[in-house]
Short mmCIF file of C-alpha atoms and ligand atoms in Angstrom, two decimals:
data_model
loop_
_atom_site.label_atom_id
_atom_site.label_comp_id
_atom_site.label_asym_id
_atom_site.label_seq_id
_atom_site.Cartn_x
_atom_site.Cartn_y
_atom_site.Cartn_z
CA MET M 604 24.87 116.47 68.81
CA SER M 605 25.65 116.36 72.49
CA TRP M 606 26.82 119.74 73.76
CA SER M 607 29.28 118.08 76.09
CA ASP M 608 31.25 116.76 73.07
CA GLU M 609 31.72 120.21 71.56
CA PRO M 610 35.07 121.93 72.06
CA VAL M 611 35.18 125.03 74.26
CA SER M 612 37.98 127.46 75.03
CA SER M 613 39.99 126.71 78.15
CA ASP M 614 38.84 129.95 79.84
CA ILE M 615 35.19 129.01 79.36
CA GLU M 616 35.88 125.47 80.46
CA GLN M 617 37.47 126.69 83.67
CA ILE M 618 34.59 129.06 84.41
CA GLN M 619 32.07 126.30 83.74
CA LYS M 620 33.92 124.15 86.24
CA VAL M 621 33.85 126.86 88.92
CA LEU M 622 30.15 127.50 88.32
CA ARG M 623 29.23 123.82 88.38
CA ALA M 624 31.03 123.42 91.68
CA SER M 625 29.50 126.56 93.20
CA GLN M 626 26.90 126.04 95.89
CA ARG M 627 25.49 129.47 95.16
CA LEU M 628 24.28 128.92 91.61
CA PRO M 629 20.70 130.05 90.89
CA ARG M 630 18.21 127.24 90.32
CA HIS M 631 16.09 129.40 88.06
CA VAL M 632 17.39 132.06 85.68
CA ALA M 633 14.94 134.19 83.71
CA ALA M 634 15.81 136.62 80.93
CA ILE M 635 14.04 139.57 79.35
CA MET M 636 15.59 139.44 75.90
CA ASP M 637 15.45 143.11 74.93
CA GLY M 638 17.20 145.34 72.41
CA ASN M 639 16.90 143.41 69.14
CA GLY M 640 15.39 146.37 67.32
CA ARG M 641 18.10 148.78 68.49
CA TRP M 642 20.83 146.28 67.60
CA ALA M 643 19.57 146.36 64.00
CA GLU M 644 18.96 150.10 63.96
CA VAL M 645 22.55 150.97 64.91
CA ARG M 646 23.63 148.84 61.95
CA SER M 647 21.12 150.53 59.61
CA MET M 648 19.36 147.22 59.22
CA PRO M 649 15.62 146.49 59.44
CA ARG M 650 14.43 145.51 62.93
CA PHE M 651 13.78 141.93 61.94
CA GLU M 652 17.52 141.36 61.40
CA GLY M 653 17.91 142.08 65.10
CA HIS M 654 15.36 139.42 65.95
CA ARG M 655 17.15 136.95 63.69
CA ALA M 656 20.50 137.68 65.35
CA GLY M 657 18.81 137.37 68.75
CA MET M 658 18.06 133.74 67.99
CA GLU M 659 21.79 132.99 68.03
CA SER M 660 21.89 134.40 71.55
CA VAL M 661 19.00 132.15 72.54
CA ARG M 662 20.95 129.13 71.30
CA SER M 663 24.10 130.22 73.09
CA VAL M 664 22.39 130.98 76.41
CA VAL M 665 20.29 127.80 76.47
CA LYS M 666 23.38 125.68 75.90
CA ALA M 667 25.41 127.66 78.44
CA CYS M 668 22.76 127.18 81.14
CA SER M 669 22.47 123.49 80.42
CA GLN M 670 26.23 123.03 80.59
CA VAL M 671 26.60 124.41 84.10
CA GLY M 672 23.55 122.64 85.49
CA ILE M 673 20.99 125.46 85.76
CA GLU M 674 17.67 123.71 86.39
CA TYR M 675 15.25 126.27 84.96
CA LEU M 676 15.68 128.90 82.26
CA THR M 677 12.71 131.09 81.38
CA LEU M 678 12.96 133.30 78.32
CA TYR M 679 10.62 136.23 77.74
CA ALA M 680 10.27 135.94 73.99
CA PHE M 681 6.97 137.70 73.26
CA SER M 682 4.81 139.65 75.66
CA ILE M 683 1.06 139.91 75.53
CA GLU M 684 1.61 143.63 74.87
CA ASN M 685 3.87 142.82 71.89
CA TRP M 686 0.74 141.94 69.88
CA LYS M 687 0.33 145.72 69.52
CA ARG M 688 3.43 145.94 67.31
CA PRO M 689 3.10 146.40 63.54
CA ALA M 690 1.64 143.26 61.94
CA PRO M 691 4.67 142.50 59.72
CA GLU M 692 6.98 142.48 62.78
CA VAL M 693 4.60 140.20 64.70
CA ARG M 694 4.38 137.87 61.70
CA PHE M 695 8.16 137.77 61.42
CA LEU M 696 8.58 136.99 65.12
CA MET M 697 6.08 134.16 64.87
CA SER M 698 7.77 132.60 61.85
CA LEU M 699 11.15 132.93 63.57
CA LEU M 700 9.81 131.11 66.59
CA GLU M 701 8.40 128.35 64.45
CA SER M 702 11.67 127.88 62.59
CA TYR M 703 13.68 127.97 65.85
CA LEU M 704 11.60 125.11 67.25
CA ARG M 705 11.71 123.14 64.01
CA LYS M 706 15.47 123.48 63.69
CA GLU M 707 16.44 123.07 67.33
CA LEU M 708 14.04 120.46 68.63
CA ASP M 709 16.24 117.43 67.88
CA GLU M 710 19.29 119.02 69.46
CA LEU M 711 17.40 120.23 72.52
CA HIS M 712 15.90 116.79 72.98
CA ALA M 713 19.29 115.10 72.51
CA ASN M 714 20.64 117.31 75.28
CA ASN M 715 17.92 116.36 77.74
CA VAL M 716 16.18 119.77 77.67
CA ARG M 717 12.52 119.82 78.68
CA ILE M 718 10.51 122.47 76.83
CA ARG M 719 7.55 124.22 78.43
CA THR M 720 5.63 127.39 77.80
CA ILE M 721 3.76 130.06 79.72
CA GLY M 722 1.40 132.66 78.28
CA LYS M 723 -1.80 132.90 76.31
CA THR M 724 -0.57 130.39 73.77
CA ASN M 725 -3.94 129.83 72.13
CA ALA M 726 -3.46 133.29 70.64
CA LEU M 727 -0.44 132.05 68.68
CA PRO M 728 -0.77 131.10 64.99
CA ARG M 729 -1.72 127.42 64.40
CA GLY M 730 1.70 126.48 63.04
CA VAL M 731 3.51 127.81 66.08
CA GLU M 732 1.04 126.24 68.48
CA LYS M 733 1.43 122.86 66.80
CA ILE M 734 5.23 122.74 66.79
CA LEU M 735 5.26 124.06 70.34
CA GLN M 736 2.96 121.27 71.48
CA LYS M 737 5.11 118.74 69.64
CA ALA M 738 8.23 120.10 71.39
CA ILE M 739 6.53 119.97 74.79
CA ASP M 740 5.25 116.41 74.29
CA ARG M 741 8.50 115.08 72.88
CA THR M 742 10.68 116.50 75.66
CA ALA M 743 8.26 115.93 78.54
CA ALA M 744 10.26 113.13 80.14
CA ASN M 745 13.63 114.91 79.94
CA ASP M 746 15.13 115.80 83.28
CA GLY M 747 17.88 118.24 82.32
CA LEU M 748 17.33 121.97 81.89
CA THR M 749 13.68 123.05 81.86
CA LEU M 750 13.46 125.70 79.15
CA THR M 751 10.28 127.76 79.43
CA LEU M 752 9.36 130.06 76.58
CA ALA M 753 7.15 132.93 77.72
CA LEU M 754 4.99 133.55 74.66
CA SER M 755 2.09 135.93 74.48
CA TYR M 756 2.82 136.14 78.20
CA GLY M 757 1.86 138.80 80.68
CA ALA M 758 2.13 138.39 84.44
CA ARG M 759 -1.06 140.38 85.05
CA TRP M 760 -2.88 138.25 82.50
CA ASP M 761 -1.75 135.11 84.34
CA ILE M 762 -2.68 136.53 87.75
CA GLN M 763 -6.12 137.61 86.49
CA ARG M 764 -6.67 134.16 84.92
CA ALA M 765 -5.60 132.43 88.13
CA MET M 766 -7.95 134.62 90.22
CA GLN M 767 -10.81 133.66 87.94
CA VAL M 768 -10.10 129.93 88.36
CA ILE M 769 -9.75 130.39 92.13
CA ALA M 770 -13.13 132.14 92.24
CA LEU M 771 -14.70 129.35 90.17
CA ASP M 772 -13.19 126.69 92.44
CA VAL M 773 -14.61 128.49 95.47
CA ARG M 774 -18.03 128.52 93.82
CA ARG M 775 -17.73 124.80 92.98
CA GLY M 776 -16.82 124.08 96.59
CA LYS M 777 -13.34 122.81 95.67
CA LEU M 778 -11.59 125.54 97.66
CA SER M 779 -12.60 127.48 100.73
CA PRO M 780 -11.62 131.16 100.98
CA GLU M 781 -10.15 130.54 104.45
CA ASP M 782 -7.64 128.08 102.96
CA LEU M 783 -6.29 130.52 100.42
CA THR M 784 -2.57 131.03 101.03
CA GLU M 785 0.33 132.49 99.05
CA GLN M 786 1.17 128.90 98.17
CA THR M 787 -2.33 128.40 96.73
CA ILE M 788 -1.93 131.44 94.50
CA SER M 789 1.44 130.16 93.24
CA GLU M 790 -0.17 126.81 92.46
CA TYR M 791 -2.86 128.40 90.30
CA LEU M 792 -0.37 130.36 88.22
CA GLN M 793 1.01 128.88 85.00
CA THR M 794 4.46 128.96 86.58
CA SER M 795 3.42 126.48 89.29
CA TYR M 796 5.88 123.81 88.09
CA MET M 797 8.95 126.01 88.54
CA PRO M 798 10.61 127.54 91.56
CA ASP M 799 10.56 131.34 91.75
CA PRO M 800 13.27 132.94 89.62
CA ASP M 801 16.49 133.56 91.54
CA LEU M 802 18.04 135.77 88.90
CA ILE M 803 16.33 137.94 86.29
CA ILE M 804 18.56 139.27 83.54
CA ARG M 805 17.47 142.16 81.34
CA THR M 806 19.48 143.34 78.38
CA SER M 807 19.44 146.74 76.63
CA GLY M 808 19.67 148.81 79.81
CA GLU M 809 15.94 149.14 80.52
CA ILE M 810 15.34 148.93 84.25
CA ARG M 811 11.82 147.51 84.35
CA LEU M 812 10.02 144.18 84.42
CA SER M 813 7.58 144.89 81.57
CA ASN M 814 4.91 142.60 83.01
CA PHE M 815 7.25 139.60 83.48
CA LEU M 816 6.78 137.21 86.44
CA LEU M 817 5.45 139.93 88.76
CA TRP M 818 4.29 137.55 91.49
CA GLU M 819 7.23 135.18 91.17
CA ALA M 820 9.91 137.90 91.10
CA ALA M 821 9.25 139.02 94.68
CA TYR M 822 12.81 138.20 95.80
CA ALA M 823 14.62 137.72 92.51
CA GLU M 824 18.04 139.28 92.07
CA LEU M 825 17.94 141.70 89.14
CA TYR M 826 20.82 142.01 86.70
CA VAL M 827 20.56 144.72 84.07
CA THR M 828 23.17 145.08 81.36
CA ASP M 829 23.45 147.72 78.62
CA MET M 830 24.34 145.00 76.12
CA LEU M 831 21.72 144.44 73.46
CA TRP M 832 20.26 140.92 73.35
CA PRO M 833 21.87 139.86 70.02
CA ASP M 834 25.30 140.63 71.56
CA PHE M 835 24.58 138.67 74.76
CA ARG M 836 26.17 135.22 74.58
CA ASP M 837 27.39 132.37 76.81
CA LYS M 838 30.25 134.33 78.36
CA ASP M 839 27.92 137.20 79.25
CA LEU M 840 25.58 134.76 80.94
CA TYR M 841 28.52 133.35 82.90
CA ASN M 842 29.46 136.87 83.90
CA ALA M 843 25.96 137.40 85.28
CA LEU M 844 26.10 134.07 87.11
CA LEU M 845 29.47 134.93 88.64
CA GLU M 846 28.06 138.23 89.87
CA TYR M 847 25.02 136.45 91.26
CA THR M 848 27.19 134.05 93.26
CA GLN M 849 28.65 137.09 95.08
CA ARG M 850 25.31 138.62 96.03
CA GLU M 851 23.88 138.25 99.49
CA ARG M 852 20.20 137.33 99.47
CA ARG M 853 18.69 138.33 102.78
CA PHE M 854 14.94 137.80 102.29
CA GLY M 855 14.27 140.45 104.91
CA LYS M 856 16.67 139.08 107.49
CA THR M 857 19.90 140.65 108.69
CA SER M 858 23.23 139.84 107.18
CA ALA M 859 24.28 137.95 110.31
CA GLN M 860 21.23 135.70 110.07
CA VAL M 861 21.88 134.47 106.55
CA ASP M 862 24.46 131.94 105.60
CA GLN M 863 24.40 130.94 101.99
CA GLY M 864 27.55 128.91 101.76
CA LYS M 865 31.03 130.04 100.92
CA ARG M 866 31.59 132.77 98.34
CA SER M 867 34.62 132.68 96.08
CA PRO M 868 37.36 135.08 97.15
CA GLN M 869 37.20 138.46 95.38
CA THR M 870 40.56 137.85 93.68
CA THR M 871 39.37 134.58 92.10
CA MET M 872 36.23 136.36 90.98
CA GLU M 873 38.18 139.19 89.33
CA ARG M 874 40.44 136.73 87.55
CA LEU M 875 37.46 134.77 86.22
CA ARG M 876 35.60 137.86 85.11
CA ASN M 877 38.68 139.25 83.37
CA ALA M 878 39.00 135.97 81.49
CA LEU M 879 35.50 136.56 80.14
CA LYS M 880 36.32 139.97 78.64
C1 IPE V 1835 13.09 142.33 72.16
O1 IPE V 1835 13.65 143.30 71.36
C2 IPE V 1835 12.30 141.32 71.39
C3 IPE V 1835 10.85 141.39 71.59
C4 IPE V 1835 10.25 142.22 72.36
C5 IPE V 1835 10.05 140.46 70.84
P1 IPE V 1835 12.86 144.60 70.90
O2 IPE V 1835 12.19 144.31 69.60
O3 IPE V 1835 11.98 145.08 71.98
O4 IPE V 1835 14.07 145.61 70.68
P2 IPE V 1835 14.07 147.16 71.02
O5 IPE V 1835 13.73 147.30 72.48
O6 IPE V 1835 13.08 147.82 70.13
O7 IPE V 1835 15.49 147.57 70.74
C1 IPE V 1836 9.79 143.09 76.89
O1 IPE V 1836 10.38 143.88 75.92
C2 IPE V 1836 9.22 141.85 76.28
C3 IPE V 1836 10.19 140.94 75.70
C4 IPE V 1836 11.49 141.04 75.76
C5 IPE V 1836 9.61 139.82 75.03
P1 IPE V 1836 9.62 145.14 75.31
O2 IPE V 1836 10.57 145.80 74.38
O3 IPE V 1836 8.33 144.74 74.75
O4 IPE V 1836 9.37 146.03 76.60
P2 IPE V 1836 9.02 147.57 76.79
O5 IPE V 1836 7.83 147.84 75.95
O6 IPE V 1836 10.21 148.36 76.33
O7 IPE V 1836 8.79 147.73 78.25
MG1 MG V 1837 12.25 146.39 73.55
#
């Protein structure tokens, strides 16, 4: 089903319109989807129920990004450190991922979403790896939202891997140490196909990156909310985007030197954000 045919409330529709027309929208949004366990614990449920509920948020946020024309969405779904969790939780997360891809692939494809992945994916169970590859291959030619799932991902792991390949290429004579630039390093990372993240959202109130996109996040705007991931839905994403459009990104320059296009007046912003409550 095409998402554009689905009915939305008039408030959401109006906000989508404002965001689509904004010249200050991020190209790349990344999210650290945290707080599933706590969401379940406060409801006296087992942790895995939190992960299950979190999948609804994934659906909602992917669709919301696609509908306002975000080009890249990167979701931190499973870190390389998360392998240290109890085996039953890891197994549950893997089966959830597999069923998400199986269930959603047709709809994602129908909505022009291109699926990619970053991380040590050969560590994933066979079933997950296979469906992931199928999703990547099937959606490769889509030119709508690029949805990247960070799975078994760690930024330090990726940097270490890239350094190893760089060293090997120097040894093979493919690269000379004098030519090594920041750009070269970016090109050797698994994230080379995407622009750096403009906005990184983290739910559950933790103010840290937890080994996510360390190189790429150099100038990302950070947005931390106390909401737990399973409660975070389309309107909360739009709230974050509205806040982002009001930020001034200086990249080391002075305020007078940067001109990032017109911001919406504060009153409009307040009205829109109130409509999201
Ligand atoms: C995020 O939620 C999901 C993954 C890390 C896979 P958590 O499972 O970390 O939830 P909390 O932080 O324990 O509440
Ligand atoms: C970060 O969450 C990883 C993901 C959301 C996939 P964690 O819950 O694993 O992070 P820490 O351990 O609290 O830093
Ligand atoms: Mg956590």
